[in-house]
Amino acid sequence: MTIESGSLTDPAVRAFVTAVNAQDRDAFAAILTGDATMSDDGSDRDLRQWTDAELLNGHAGDVMEVVSESDAGRALMVDIHSDKWGTMHTTWQFTVTDDGKISRFETGQA
């Protein structure tokens, strides 16, 4: 069973997942701070390059299928669907600023 993105607890995380699944680059950029960072499997990556390759690559259908959430909605277990890698079970942790933007996210295989 999955959690619909509109039902996610944290508004910033909800906007992030919604933007990724809609492949909406403008909405995705709007939810991030200007200096946002990210890591994949424990290694810091270039956020724009990584998201272009892994998240916002024109994949048809939902990219992020949320399986569960914790930490007030800022930690997710997600099945990621990628044309390149297939489906992977992943963890996501988000750092959200006081003004409701994501300043960092960390993901990795679960």
PDB file of C-alpha atoms in Angstrom:
ATOM      1  CA  MET A   1       0.000   0.000   0.000  1.00  0.00           C
ATOM      2  CA  THR A   2       1.276   3.450  -0.823  1.00  0.00           C
ATOM      3  CA  ILE A   3       0.634   6.951   0.492  1.00  0.00           C
ATOM      4  CA  GLU A   4      -0.734   9.438  -2.030  1.00  0.00           C
ATOM      5  CA  SER A   5       1.524  12.488  -2.283  1.00  0.00           C
ATOM      6  CA  GLY A   6      -1.374  14.785  -1.340  1.00  0.00           C
ATOM      7  CA  SER A   7      -1.654  12.955   1.998  1.00  0.00           C
ATOM      8  CA  LEU A   8       1.958  13.448   3.082  1.00  0.00           C
ATOM      9  CA  THR A   9       2.296  15.209   6.441  1.00  0.00           C
ATOM     10  CA  ASP A  10       5.005  17.801   5.777  1.00  0.00           C
ATOM     11  CA  PRO A  11       3.951  20.473   3.228  1.00  0.00           C
ATOM     12  CA  ALA A  12       7.463  20.899   1.783  1.00  0.00           C
ATOM     13  CA  VAL A  13       7.978  17.163   1.346  1.00  0.00           C
ATOM     14  CA  ARG A  14       4.479  16.891  -0.138  1.00  0.00           C
ATOM     15  CA  ALA A  15       5.370  19.631  -2.668  1.00  0.00           C
ATOM     16  CA  PHE A  16       8.696  17.916  -3.467  1.00  0.00           C
ATOM     17  CA  VAL A  17       7.088  14.536  -4.213  1.00  0.00           C
ATOM     18  CA  THR A  18       4.245  16.146  -6.147  1.00  0.00           C
ATOM     19  CA  ALA A  19       6.692  18.143  -8.293  1.00  0.00           C
ATOM     20  CA  VAL A  20       8.831  15.079  -9.024  1.00  0.00           C
ATOM     21  CA  ASN A  21       5.828  12.949  -9.964  1.00  0.00           C
ATOM     22  CA  ALA A  22       4.502  15.728 -12.215  1.00  0.00           C
ATOM     23  CA  GLN A  23       8.002  16.228 -13.689  1.00  0.00           C
ATOM     24  CA  ASP A  24       7.510  19.939 -12.918  1.00  0.00           C
ATOM     25  CA  ARG A  25      10.948  21.571 -12.830  1.00  0.00           C
ATOM     26  CA  ASP A  26       9.605  24.981 -11.794  1.00  0.00           C
ATOM     27  CA  ALA A  27       7.647  23.603  -8.821  1.00  0.00           C
ATOM     28  CA  PHE A  28      10.645  21.466  -7.860  1.00  0.00           C
ATOM     29  CA  ALA A  29      13.011  24.457  -7.909  1.00  0.00           C
ATOM     30  CA  ALA A  30      10.507  26.575  -5.960  1.00  0.00           C
ATOM     31  CA  ILE A  31      10.440  24.186  -2.978  1.00  0.00           C
ATOM     32  CA  LEU A  32      14.251  24.188  -2.607  1.00  0.00           C
ATOM     33  CA  THR A  33      16.413  26.867  -1.014  1.00  0.00           C
ATOM     34  CA  GLY A  34      18.852  28.568  -3.390  1.00  0.00           C
ATOM     35  CA  ASP A  35      21.765  26.748  -1.749  1.00  0.00           C
ATOM     36  CA  ALA A  36      20.095  23.343  -1.299  1.00  0.00           C
ATOM     37  CA  THR A  37      22.310  20.268  -1.182  1.00  0.00           C
ATOM     38  CA  MET A  38      21.759  16.533  -1.440  1.00  0.00           C
ATOM     39  CA  SER A  39      23.449  13.179  -1.050  1.00  0.00           C
ATOM     40  CA  ASP A  40      22.899   9.783  -2.627  1.00  0.00           C
ATOM     41  CA  ASP A  41      24.031   6.657  -0.769  1.00  0.00           C
ATOM     42  CA  GLY A  42      26.113   8.816   1.587  1.00  0.00           C
ATOM     43  CA  SER A  43      27.968  10.790  -1.098  1.00  0.00           C
ATOM     44  CA  ASP A  44      27.235  14.448  -1.759  1.00  0.00           C
ATOM     45  CA  ARG A  45      26.201  15.029  -5.361  1.00  0.00           C
ATOM     46  CA  ASP A  46      25.637  18.015  -7.612  1.00  0.00           C
ATOM     47  CA  LEU A  47      21.936  18.602  -6.948  1.00  0.00           C
ATOM     48  CA  ARG A  48      20.972  19.860 -10.401  1.00  0.00           C
ATOM     49  CA  GLN A  49      22.927  17.233 -12.294  1.00  0.00           C
ATOM     50  CA  TRP A  50      21.649  14.396 -10.087  1.00  0.00           C
ATOM     51  CA  THR A  51      18.003  15.468 -10.182  1.00  0.00           C
ATOM     52  CA  ASP A  52      18.124  15.938 -13.962  1.00  0.00           C
ATOM     53  CA  ALA A  53      19.461  12.404 -14.352  1.00  0.00           C
ATOM     54  CA  GLU A  54      17.508  10.614 -11.628  1.00  0.00           C
ATOM     55  CA  LEU A  55      14.283  12.491 -10.844  1.00  0.00           C
ATOM     56  CA  LEU A  56      13.318  14.997 -13.528  1.00  0.00           C
ATOM     57  CA  ASN A  57      14.149  12.983 -16.591  1.00  0.00           C
ATOM     58  CA  GLY A  58      10.737  12.845 -18.276  1.00  0.00           C
ATOM     59  CA  HIS A  59       9.757   9.470 -16.807  1.00  0.00           C
ATOM     60  CA  ALA A  60       6.127   8.688 -17.597  1.00  0.00           C
ATOM     61  CA  GLY A  61       4.042   8.014 -14.485  1.00  0.00           C
ATOM     62  CA  ASP A  62       4.881   8.414 -10.825  1.00  0.00           C
ATOM     63  CA  VAL A  63       8.602   8.409 -10.123  1.00  0.00           C
ATOM     64  CA  MET A  64       8.225   8.404  -6.329  1.00  0.00           C
ATOM     65  CA  GLU A  65       5.774   5.936  -4.775  1.00  0.00           C
ATOM     66  CA  VAL A  66       5.763   6.635  -1.018  1.00  0.00           C
ATOM     67  CA  VAL A  67       5.514   3.450   1.067  1.00  0.00           C
ATOM     68  CA  SER A  68       5.749   5.057   4.530  1.00  0.00           C
ATOM     69  CA  GLU A  69       6.655   8.262   6.345  1.00  0.00           C
ATOM     70  CA  SER A  70       8.086   9.088   9.780  1.00  0.00           C
ATOM     71  CA  ASP A  71       9.787  11.975  11.596  1.00  0.00           C
ATOM     72  CA  ALA A  72       6.742  14.251  11.139  1.00  0.00           C
ATOM     73  CA  GLY A  73       6.759  13.482   7.418  1.00  0.00           C
ATOM     74  CA  ARG A  74      10.406  14.364   6.834  1.00  0.00           C
ATOM     75  CA  ALA A  75      11.610  10.782   6.462  1.00  0.00           C
ATOM     76  CA  LEU A  76      10.186   8.573   3.727  1.00  0.00           C
ATOM     77  CA  MET A  77      10.492   5.043   2.432  1.00  0.00           C
ATOM     78  CA  VAL A  78       9.930   5.276  -1.323  1.00  0.00           C
ATOM     79  CA  ASP A  79       9.854   2.970  -4.296  1.00  0.00           C
ATOM     80  CA  ILE A  80      11.633   4.944  -7.024  1.00  0.00           C
ATOM     81  CA  HIS A  81      10.809   4.117 -10.623  1.00  0.00           C
ATOM     82  CA  SER A  82      13.554   4.860 -13.112  1.00  0.00           C
ATOM     83  CA  ASP A  83      13.834   4.048 -16.791  1.00  0.00           C
ATOM     84  CA  LYS A  84      17.572   3.652 -16.201  1.00  0.00           C
ATOM     85  CA  TRP A  85      17.605   1.560 -12.982  1.00  0.00           C
ATOM     86  CA  GLY A  86      14.129   0.009 -12.747  1.00  0.00           C
ATOM     87  CA  THR A  87      12.402   0.125  -9.348  1.00  0.00           C
ATOM     88  CA  MET A  88      14.435   0.560  -6.154  1.00  0.00           C
ATOM     89  CA  HIS A  89      13.355   0.714  -2.511  1.00  0.00           C
ATOM     90  CA  THR A  90      14.934   3.878  -1.085  1.00  0.00           C
ATOM     91  CA  THR A  91      15.043   6.020   2.047  1.00  0.00           C
ATOM     92  CA  TRP A  92      14.687   9.811   1.991  1.00  0.00           C
ATOM     93  CA  GLN A  93      15.443  12.322   4.737  1.00  0.00           C
ATOM     94  CA  PHE A  94      14.570  16.010   4.299  1.00  0.00           C
ATOM     95  CA  THR A  95      15.833  19.110   6.103  1.00  0.00           C
ATOM     96  CA  VAL A  96      13.189  21.831   5.960  1.00  0.00           C
ATOM     97  CA  THR A  97      13.864  25.475   6.860  1.00  0.00           C
ATOM     98  CA  ASP A  98      11.624  27.586   9.084  1.00  0.00           C
ATOM     99  CA  ASP A  99      10.135  29.200   5.980  1.00  0.00           C
ATOM    100  CA  GLY A 100       9.087  25.808   4.585  1.00  0.00           C
ATOM    101  CA  LYS A 101      11.733  25.164   1.949  1.00  0.00           C
ATOM    102  CA  ILE A 102      13.952  22.107   1.605  1.00  0.00           C
ATOM    103  CA  SER A 103      17.614  22.926   2.233  1.00  0.00           C
ATOM    104  CA  ARG A 104      18.886  19.350   2.001  1.00  0.00           C
ATOM    105  CA  PHE A 105      17.725  15.886   1.152  1.00  0.00           C
ATOM    106  CA  GLU A 106      19.504  12.597   1.548  1.00  0.00           C
ATOM    107  CA  THR A 107      18.540   9.427  -0.262  1.00  0.00           C
ATOM    108  CA  GLY A 108      19.903   5.931  -0.542  1.00  0.00           C
ATOM    109  CA  GLN A 109      18.947   2.357  -1.125  1.00  0.00           C
ATOM    110  CA  ALA A 110      16.966   0.814   1.723  1.00  0.00           C
TER     111      ALA A 110
END
